[in-house]
Amino acid sequence: MINKSSDSGLPSVLKKLGAMTAIRDTSMVEQSLLRTLGPLLGILETAFYRVDDNNNIIRALYHSRKVVEDHGSKRIVDNIEEVTNEQHVSPELRNLFESVRLLRKSCCRKLGLDLLICYPIFGENQVLGYFVFRRDREVTPVEDAIIHGVLEVFTNYFALLDSSQRDQLTGLLNRYSLEANLDRLWNLLSAKLHSSDQNDNARVNQPETYWLCVLDVDHFKKINDTFGHMIGDEVLIMVTRLLQNSLRQSDLLYRYGGEEFVAIIAANDFESAKEAFARTRVSIEEFHFPQVGHVTISGGFSNADPSVLPQEVIHRADSALYAAKDAGRNRVFDYDTLVKQGILKAASAGSIDLF
């Protein structure tokens, strides 16, 4: 059933848009988009897919609402599920994505007795994502105008918010963004661990192991002193691009401050993580920097264990980084390996009780 307010609910739309633009977290804004459009369209389930340049899904959000009766009273249960690197997408939906991307406008597909409806979400004149829902009838002209209006507000506000969380020199997410999103990231990791332990039917994508690495440009002060800050800035920009090229688009990369970066990646196991971070180091070592010539980076990484406070994981990776510096630079060390070798003493910082 379509909610009649979808044709005459302008005050409701404005109120929901006001609530959306009061949020200061990009991931929460994405969730707010679904919480806004679902009730306006009178539907209980909506989805948002963020994609990369190759139309691969980086992140998916699934929103559902249901009415639960409890001792004669009714309450609405609102649920958001977030999945990174979503693989469980039907061929029909992938085909729909491709049609929307090529036509640059909303499209629908017949799916049994229902319609699968998809709207593109633009950014910098390219498709960055899709808003998807399913129901038994087509979108009315008024609903279409509402959807386009909400998506335009969302896109503009998201871009504004995103720019405030990016480093002006490199374009990477900044330290504020990392610190603001650590709790959300750890909640996701905890949810995945909990889902695995319970063996439930929720969407849980492999790999479930994440790793955090702190990377630092070796002898950067000497580069600045010898060639000047302008050349130093160019080195940081080139290092950024090389790191981005060696990592996947679904991986997270931050400029943590100065010549220091933080990367968070998903990997099946320790060896895969070690190889990925080694690849980033080699990409810098093998590149010839104009005027400067040879530049290297050092790194330290640790398993992003959801039962350990995120600040402690950063501290562990940072300790491994300093060990790499002390060992001669141009290398990446793992915290746990250093502890086993007796080079570092195991941290005694507290953990968090997940359940």
PDB file of C-alpha atoms in Angstrom, residues 86-306:
ATOM      1  CA  GLU A  86      28.564  -6.943  -0.881  1.00  0.00           C
ATOM      2  CA  GLN A  87      28.617 -10.018  -3.125  1.00  0.00           C
ATOM      3  CA  HIS A  88      25.092 -11.361  -2.597  1.00  0.00           C
ATOM      4  CA  VAL A  89      23.433  -9.308  -5.338  1.00  0.00           C
ATOM      5  CA  SER A  90      21.081 -10.937  -7.807  1.00  0.00           C
ATOM      6  CA  PRO A  91      21.799 -10.865 -11.569  1.00  0.00           C
ATOM      7  CA  GLU A  92      18.556  -8.903 -12.019  1.00  0.00           C
ATOM      8  CA  LEU A  93      19.758  -6.169  -9.686  1.00  0.00           C
ATOM      9  CA  ARG A  94      23.221  -5.994 -11.257  1.00  0.00           C
ATOM     10  CA  ASN A  95      21.601  -5.701 -14.680  1.00  0.00           C
ATOM     11  CA  LEU A  96      19.387  -2.932 -13.334  1.00  0.00           C
ATOM     12  CA  PHE A  97      22.438  -1.089 -11.965  1.00  0.00           C
ATOM     13  CA  GLU A  98      24.096  -1.225 -15.367  1.00  0.00           C
ATOM     14  CA  SER A  99      21.005   0.121 -17.113  1.00  0.00           C
ATOM     15  CA  VAL A 100      20.711   2.994 -14.638  1.00  0.00           C
ATOM     16  CA  ARG A 101      24.415   3.794 -14.995  1.00  0.00           C
ATOM     17  CA  LEU A 102      24.260   3.864 -18.799  1.00  0.00           C
ATOM     18  CA  LEU A 103      20.983   5.769 -19.047  1.00  0.00           C
ATOM     19  CA  ARG A 104      21.771   8.018 -16.052  1.00  0.00           C
ATOM     20  CA  LYS A 105      18.156   7.913 -14.918  1.00  0.00           C
ATOM     21  CA  SER A 106      15.848   5.730 -12.840  1.00  0.00           C
ATOM     22  CA  CYS A 107      14.820   2.331 -14.217  1.00  0.00           C
ATOM     23  CA  CYS A 108      12.657  -0.575 -13.076  1.00  0.00           C
ATOM     24  CA  ARG A 109      12.369  -4.307 -13.697  1.00  0.00           C
ATOM     25  CA  LYS A 110       9.432  -6.644 -13.312  1.00  0.00           C
ATOM     26  CA  LEU A 111      10.126  -9.118 -10.517  1.00  0.00           C
ATOM     27  CA  GLY A 112       7.236 -11.523 -10.093  1.00  0.00           C
ATOM     28  CA  LEU A 113       4.196  -9.435  -9.185  1.00  0.00           C
ATOM     29  CA  ASP A 114       6.358  -6.516  -8.035  1.00  0.00           C
ATOM     30  CA  LEU A 115       8.591  -3.877  -9.567  1.00  0.00           C
ATOM     31  CA  LEU A 116      12.259  -3.489  -8.623  1.00  0.00           C
ATOM     32  CA  ILE A 117      12.920   0.258  -8.845  1.00  0.00           C
ATOM     33  CA  CYS A 118      16.348   1.919  -8.873  1.00  0.00           C
ATOM     34  CA  TYR A 119      17.435   5.584  -8.816  1.00  0.00           C
ATOM     35  CA  PRO A 120      21.009   6.760  -9.471  1.00  0.00           C
ATOM     36  CA  ILE A 121      22.903   8.839  -6.926  1.00  0.00           C
ATOM     37  CA  PHE A 122      25.329  11.243  -8.568  1.00  0.00           C
ATOM     38  CA  GLY A 123      28.527  12.913  -7.416  1.00  0.00           C
ATOM     39  CA  GLU A 124      30.937  14.967  -9.528  1.00  0.00           C
ATOM     40  CA  ASN A 125      28.812  14.124 -12.590  1.00  0.00           C
ATOM     41  CA  GLN A 126      29.190  10.368 -12.204  1.00  0.00           C
ATOM     42  CA  VAL A 127      27.093   7.616 -10.631  1.00  0.00           C
ATOM     43  CA  LEU A 128      28.357   6.947  -7.114  1.00  0.00           C
ATOM     44  CA  GLY A 129      25.514   4.807  -5.865  1.00  0.00           C
ATOM     45  CA  TYR A 130      21.955   3.537  -6.172  1.00  0.00           C
ATOM     46  CA  PHE A 131      18.757   3.864  -4.160  1.00  0.00           C
ATOM     47  CA  VAL A 132      16.650   0.705  -4.566  1.00  0.00           C
ATOM     48  CA  PHE A 133      13.222  -0.422  -3.435  1.00  0.00           C
ATOM     49  CA  ARG A 134      10.561  -2.928  -4.430  1.00  0.00           C
ATOM     50  CA  ARG A 135       6.801  -2.601  -4.518  1.00  0.00           C
ATOM     51  CA  ASP A 136       3.670  -3.579  -6.454  1.00  0.00           C
ATOM     52  CA  ARG A 137       3.143  -0.406  -8.491  1.00  0.00           C
ATOM     53  CA  GLU A 138       4.977   2.295 -10.397  1.00  0.00           C
ATOM     54  CA  VAL A 139       6.184   5.560  -8.907  1.00  0.00           C
ATOM     55  CA  THR A 140       3.733   8.442  -9.292  1.00  0.00           C
ATOM     56  CA  PRO A 141       4.951  11.769 -10.762  1.00  0.00           C
ATOM     57  CA  VAL A 142       4.701  13.400  -7.333  1.00  0.00           C
ATOM     58  CA  GLU A 143       6.664  10.589  -5.689  1.00  0.00           C
ATOM     59  CA  ASP A 144       9.260  10.792  -8.462  1.00  0.00           C
ATOM     60  CA  ALA A 145       9.706  14.514  -7.770  1.00  0.00           C
ATOM     61  CA  ILE A 146      10.044  13.832  -4.036  1.00  0.00           C
ATOM     62  CA  ILE A 147      12.667  11.132  -4.593  1.00  0.00           C
ATOM     63  CA  HIS A 148      14.701  13.337  -6.935  1.00  0.00           C
ATOM     64  CA  GLY A 149      14.480  16.261  -4.514  1.00  0.00           C
ATOM     65  CA  VAL A 150      15.580  14.214  -1.499  1.00  0.00           C
ATOM     66  CA  LEU A 151      18.422  12.592  -3.456  1.00  0.00           C
ATOM     67  CA  GLU A 152      19.640  16.002  -4.644  1.00  0.00           C
ATOM     68  CA  VAL A 153      19.673  17.377  -1.100  1.00  0.00           C
ATOM     69  CA  PHE A 154      21.420  14.220   0.094  1.00  0.00           C
ATOM     70  CA  THR A 155      24.068  14.405  -2.652  1.00  0.00           C
ATOM     71  CA  ASN A 156      24.869  18.075  -2.057  1.00  0.00           C
ATOM     72  CA  TYR A 157      24.959  17.742   1.721  1.00  0.00           C
ATOM     73  CA  PHE A 158      26.982  14.528   1.622  1.00  0.00           C
ATOM     74  CA  ALA A 159      29.577  16.184  -0.643  1.00  0.00           C
ATOM     75  CA  LEU A 160      29.797  19.179   1.705  1.00  0.00           C
ATOM     76  CA  LEU A 161      30.167  16.949   4.757  1.00  0.00           C
ATOM     77  CA  ASP A 162      32.657  14.679   3.002  1.00  0.00           C
ATOM     78  CA  SER A 163      34.872  17.629   2.025  1.00  0.00           C
ATOM     79  CA  SER A 164      35.086  18.711   5.673  1.00  0.00           C
ATOM     80  CA  GLN A 165      36.485  15.274   6.534  1.00  0.00           C
ATOM     81  CA  ARG A 166      39.188  15.286   3.870  1.00  0.00           C
ATOM     82  CA  ASP A 167      42.748  16.511   3.929  1.00  0.00           C
ATOM     83  CA  GLN A 168      43.086  19.513   1.613  1.00  0.00           C
ATOM     84  CA  LEU A 169      46.515  18.547   0.258  1.00  0.00           C
ATOM     85  CA  THR A 170      46.026  14.848  -0.547  1.00  0.00           C
ATOM     86  CA  GLY A 171      42.243  14.528  -0.733  1.00  0.00           C
ATOM     87  CA  LEU A 172      42.377  11.604   1.692  1.00  0.00           C
ATOM     88  CA  LEU A 173      40.064  11.229   4.648  1.00  0.00           C
ATOM     89  CA  ASN A 174      41.656  13.092   7.571  1.00  0.00           C
ATOM     90  CA  ARG A 175      42.391  12.224  11.177  1.00  0.00           C
ATOM     91  CA  TYR A 176      39.071  13.685  12.339  1.00  0.00           C
ATOM     92  CA  SER A 177      37.235  11.341   9.970  1.00  0.00           C
ATOM     93  CA  LEU A 178      39.184   8.340  11.263  1.00  0.00           C
ATOM     94  CA  GLU A 179      38.509   9.146  14.896  1.00  0.00           C
ATOM     95  CA  ALA A 180      34.846   9.923  14.192  1.00  0.00           C
ATOM     96  CA  ASN A 181      34.316   6.607  12.401  1.00  0.00           C
ATOM     97  CA  LEU A 182      36.369   4.253  14.569  1.00  0.00           C
ATOM     98  CA  ASP A 183      33.476   3.411  16.875  1.00  0.00           C
ATOM     99  CA  ARG A 184      31.190   2.698  13.908  1.00  0.00           C
ATOM    100  CA  LEU A 185      33.836   0.512  12.273  1.00  0.00           C
ATOM    101  CA  TRP A 186      34.418  -1.439  15.483  1.00  0.00           C
ATOM    102  CA  ASN A 187      30.672  -1.936  15.906  1.00  0.00           C
ATOM    103  CA  LEU A 188      30.563  -3.443  12.421  1.00  0.00           C
ATOM    104  CA  LEU A 189      33.464  -5.760  13.218  1.00  0.00           C
ATOM    105  CA  SER A 190      31.798  -6.776  16.467  1.00  0.00           C
ATOM    106  CA  ALA A 191      28.524  -7.478  14.668  1.00  0.00           C
ATOM    107  CA  LYS A 192      30.320  -9.689  12.141  1.00  0.00           C
ATOM    108  CA  LEU A 193      32.090 -11.594  14.905  1.00  0.00           C
ATOM    109  CA  HIS A 194      28.816 -12.055  16.740  1.00  0.00           C
ATOM    110  CA  SER A 195      27.065 -13.238  13.555  1.00  0.00           C
ATOM    111  CA  SER A 196      29.829 -15.773  12.917  1.00  0.00           C
ATOM    112  CA  ASP A 197      29.668 -17.101  16.464  1.00  0.00           C
ATOM    113  CA  GLN A 198      25.900 -17.529  16.249  1.00  0.00           C
ATOM    114  CA  ASN A 199      25.984 -19.034  12.735  1.00  0.00           C
ATOM    115  CA  ASP A 200      22.866 -17.075  11.781  1.00  0.00           C
ATOM    116  CA  ASN A 201      21.556 -16.322   8.312  1.00  0.00           C
ATOM    117  CA  ALA A 202      22.527 -12.652   8.172  1.00  0.00           C
ATOM    118  CA  ARG A 203      24.540 -11.361   5.244  1.00  0.00           C
ATOM    119  CA  VAL A 204      28.150 -11.837   6.327  1.00  0.00           C
ATOM    120  CA  ASN A 205      30.786 -11.453   3.650  1.00  0.00           C
ATOM    121  CA  GLN A 206      34.234 -12.940   3.744  1.00  0.00           C
ATOM    122  CA  PRO A 207      36.803 -11.896   4.661  1.00  0.00           C
ATOM    123  CA  GLU A 208      35.873 -11.090   8.245  1.00  0.00           C
ATOM    124  CA  THR A 209      39.392 -10.148   9.370  1.00  0.00           C
ATOM    125  CA  TYR A 210      40.522  -6.536   9.229  1.00  0.00           C
ATOM    126  CA  TRP A 211      43.966  -5.043   9.698  1.00  0.00           C
ATOM    127  CA  LEU A 212      45.123  -1.556  10.589  1.00  0.00           C
ATOM    128  CA  CYS A 213      48.510  -0.237   9.454  1.00  0.00           C
ATOM    129  CA  VAL A 214      50.285   3.010  10.320  1.00  0.00           C
ATOM    130  CA  LEU A 215      52.629   4.143   7.512  1.00  0.00           C
ATOM    131  CA  ASP A 216      55.241   6.886   7.703  1.00  0.00           C
ATOM    132  CA  VAL A 217      57.438   8.460   5.007  1.00  0.00           C
ATOM    133  CA  ASP A 218      61.083   7.885   5.938  1.00  0.00           C
ATOM    134  CA  HIS A 219      63.345  10.917   6.495  1.00  0.00           C
ATOM    135  CA  PHE A 220      60.588  13.322   5.444  1.00  0.00           C
ATOM    136  CA  LYS A 221      62.058  16.206   7.460  1.00  0.00           C
ATOM    137  CA  LYS A 222      65.271  15.829   5.469  1.00  0.00           C
ATOM    138  CA  ILE A 223      63.265  16.013   2.223  1.00  0.00           C
ATOM    139  CA  ASN A 224      61.644  19.256   3.372  1.00  0.00           C
ATOM    140  CA  ASP A 225      64.944  20.736   4.583  1.00  0.00           C
ATOM    141  CA  THR A 226      66.806  19.785   1.395  1.00  0.00           C
ATOM    142  CA  PHE A 227      64.217  20.497  -1.315  1.00  0.00           C
ATOM    143  CA  GLY A 228      61.709  22.810   0.370  1.00  0.00           C
ATOM    144  CA  HIS A 229      58.142  22.397   1.543  1.00  0.00           C
ATOM    145  CA  MET A 230      56.654  22.676  -1.938  1.00  0.00           C
ATOM    146  CA  ILE A 231      58.587  19.613  -3.103  1.00  0.00           C
ATOM    147  CA  GLY A 232      57.731  17.948   0.205  1.00  0.00           C
ATOM    148  CA  ASP A 233      54.043  18.487  -0.512  1.00  0.00           C
ATOM    149  CA  GLU A 234      54.499  16.983  -3.987  1.00  0.00           C
ATOM    150  CA  VAL A 235      56.112  13.911  -2.419  1.00  0.00           C
ATOM    151  CA  LEU A 236      53.139  13.496  -0.065  1.00  0.00           C
ATOM    152  CA  ILE A 237      50.688  13.767  -2.973  1.00  0.00           C
ATOM    153  CA  MET A 238      52.636  11.183  -5.006  1.00  0.00           C
ATOM    154  CA  VAL A 239      52.909   8.848  -2.016  1.00  0.00           C
ATOM    155  CA  THR A 240      49.150   9.168  -1.572  1.00  0.00           C
ATOM    156  CA  ARG A 241      48.460   8.222  -5.197  1.00  0.00           C
ATOM    157  CA  LEU A 242      50.849   5.266  -5.032  1.00  0.00           C
ATOM    158  CA  LEU A 243      49.207   4.012  -1.843  1.00  0.00           C
ATOM    159  CA  GLN A 244      45.760   4.351  -3.406  1.00  0.00           C
ATOM    160  CA  ASN A 245      46.889   2.442  -6.484  1.00  0.00           C
ATOM    161  CA  SER A 246      48.330  -0.403  -4.424  1.00  0.00           C
ATOM    162  CA  LEU A 247      45.246  -0.726  -2.215  1.00  0.00           C
ATOM    163  CA  ARG A 248      41.719  -1.650  -3.245  1.00  0.00           C
ATOM    164  CA  GLN A 249      39.050   1.037  -3.508  1.00  0.00           C
ATOM    165  CA  SER A 250      37.130  -0.688  -0.729  1.00  0.00           C
ATOM    166  CA  ASP A 251      40.107  -0.259   1.639  1.00  0.00           C
ATOM    167  CA  LEU A 252      40.239   2.810   3.862  1.00  0.00           C
ATOM    168  CA  LEU A 253      43.171   5.221   3.668  1.00  0.00           C
ATOM    169  CA  TYR A 254      43.632   8.270   5.889  1.00  0.00           C
ATOM    170  CA  ARG A 255      46.209  11.011   6.216  1.00  0.00           C
ATOM    171  CA  TYR A 256      46.782  10.773   9.939  1.00  0.00           C
ATOM    172  CA  GLY A 257      48.980  13.843  10.169  1.00  0.00           C
ATOM    173  CA  GLY A 258      52.144  15.221   8.570  1.00  0.00           C
ATOM    174  CA  GLU A 259      53.831  12.399   6.691  1.00  0.00           C
ATOM    175  CA  GLU A 260      51.850   9.674   8.494  1.00  0.00           C
ATOM    176  CA  PHE A 261      49.026   7.586   6.985  1.00  0.00           C
ATOM    177  CA  VAL A 262      46.639   4.940   8.313  1.00  0.00           C
ATOM    178  CA  ALA A 263      45.289   2.114   6.129  1.00  0.00           C
ATOM    179  CA  ILE A 264      42.513  -0.289   7.149  1.00  0.00           C
ATOM    180  CA  ILE A 265      42.074  -3.318   4.906  1.00  0.00           C
ATOM    181  CA  ALA A 266      40.121  -6.574   4.801  1.00  0.00           C
ATOM    182  CA  ALA A 267      42.188  -9.734   4.337  1.00  0.00           C
ATOM    183  CA  ASN A 268      41.504 -13.437   4.702  1.00  0.00           C
ATOM    184  CA  ASP A 269      44.502 -14.077   6.946  1.00  0.00           C
ATOM    185  CA  PHE A 270      47.777 -12.710   8.270  1.00  0.00           C
ATOM    186  CA  GLU A 271      49.792 -13.643   5.187  1.00  0.00           C
ATOM    187  CA  SER A 272      47.354 -11.848   2.888  1.00  0.00           C
ATOM    188  CA  ALA A 273      47.509  -8.721   5.043  1.00  0.00           C
ATOM    189  CA  LYS A 274      51.298  -8.868   5.230  1.00  0.00           C
ATOM    190  CA  GLU A 275      51.513  -9.170   1.435  1.00  0.00           C
ATOM    191  CA  ALA A 276      49.138  -6.241   0.897  1.00  0.00           C
ATOM    192  CA  PHE A 277      51.103  -3.896   3.151  1.00  0.00           C
ATOM    193  CA  ALA A 278      54.408  -5.087   1.680  1.00  0.00           C
ATOM    194  CA  ARG A 279      53.022  -4.247  -1.753  1.00  0.00           C
ATOM    195  CA  THR A 280      52.346  -0.669  -0.656  1.00  0.00           C
ATOM    196  CA  ARG A 281      55.900  -0.346   0.643  1.00  0.00           C
ATOM    197  CA  VAL A 282      57.417  -1.676  -2.585  1.00  0.00           C
ATOM    198  CA  SER A 283      55.282   0.651  -4.713  1.00  0.00           C
ATOM    199  CA  ILE A 284      56.941   3.619  -2.995  1.00  0.00           C
ATOM    200  CA  GLU A 285      60.442   2.149  -3.044  1.00  0.00           C
ATOM    201  CA  GLU A 286      60.346   1.425  -6.785  1.00  0.00           C
ATOM    202  CA  PHE A 287      58.964   4.809  -7.841  1.00  0.00           C
ATOM    203  CA  HIS A 288      61.353   7.556  -9.010  1.00  0.00           C
ATOM    204  CA  PHE A 289      60.273  10.843  -7.431  1.00  0.00           C
ATOM    205  CA  PRO A 290      61.091  13.921  -9.566  1.00  0.00           C
ATOM    206  CA  GLN A 291      63.979  15.949  -8.057  1.00  0.00           C
ATOM    207  CA  VAL A 292      63.978  13.851  -4.865  1.00  0.00           C
ATOM    208  CA  GLY A 293      64.683  10.461  -6.421  1.00  0.00           C
ATOM    209  CA  HIS A 294      64.489   7.618  -3.891  1.00  0.00           C
ATOM    210  CA  VAL A 295      61.788   7.713  -1.171  1.00  0.00           C
ATOM    211  CA  THR A 296      60.750   4.918   1.182  1.00  0.00           C
ATOM    212  CA  ILE A 297      58.108   4.309   3.824  1.00  0.00           C
ATOM    213  CA  SER A 298      58.001   2.275   7.007  1.00  0.00           C
ATOM    214  CA  GLY A 299      54.935   0.701   8.556  1.00  0.00           C
ATOM    215  CA  GLY A 300      53.517  -1.216  11.465  1.00  0.00           C
ATOM    216  CA  PHE A 301      50.269  -3.150  11.471  1.00  0.00           C
ATOM    217  CA  SER A 302      47.998  -5.041  13.810  1.00  0.00           C
ATOM    218  CA  ASN A 303      44.866  -7.134  13.610  1.00  0.00           C
ATOM    219  CA  ALA A 304      41.790  -4.947  14.079  1.00  0.00           C
ATOM    220  CA  ASP A 305      40.450  -7.174  16.830  1.00  0.00           C
ATOM    221  CA  PRO A 306      36.907  -5.976  17.668  1.00  0.00           C
TER     222      PRO A 306
END
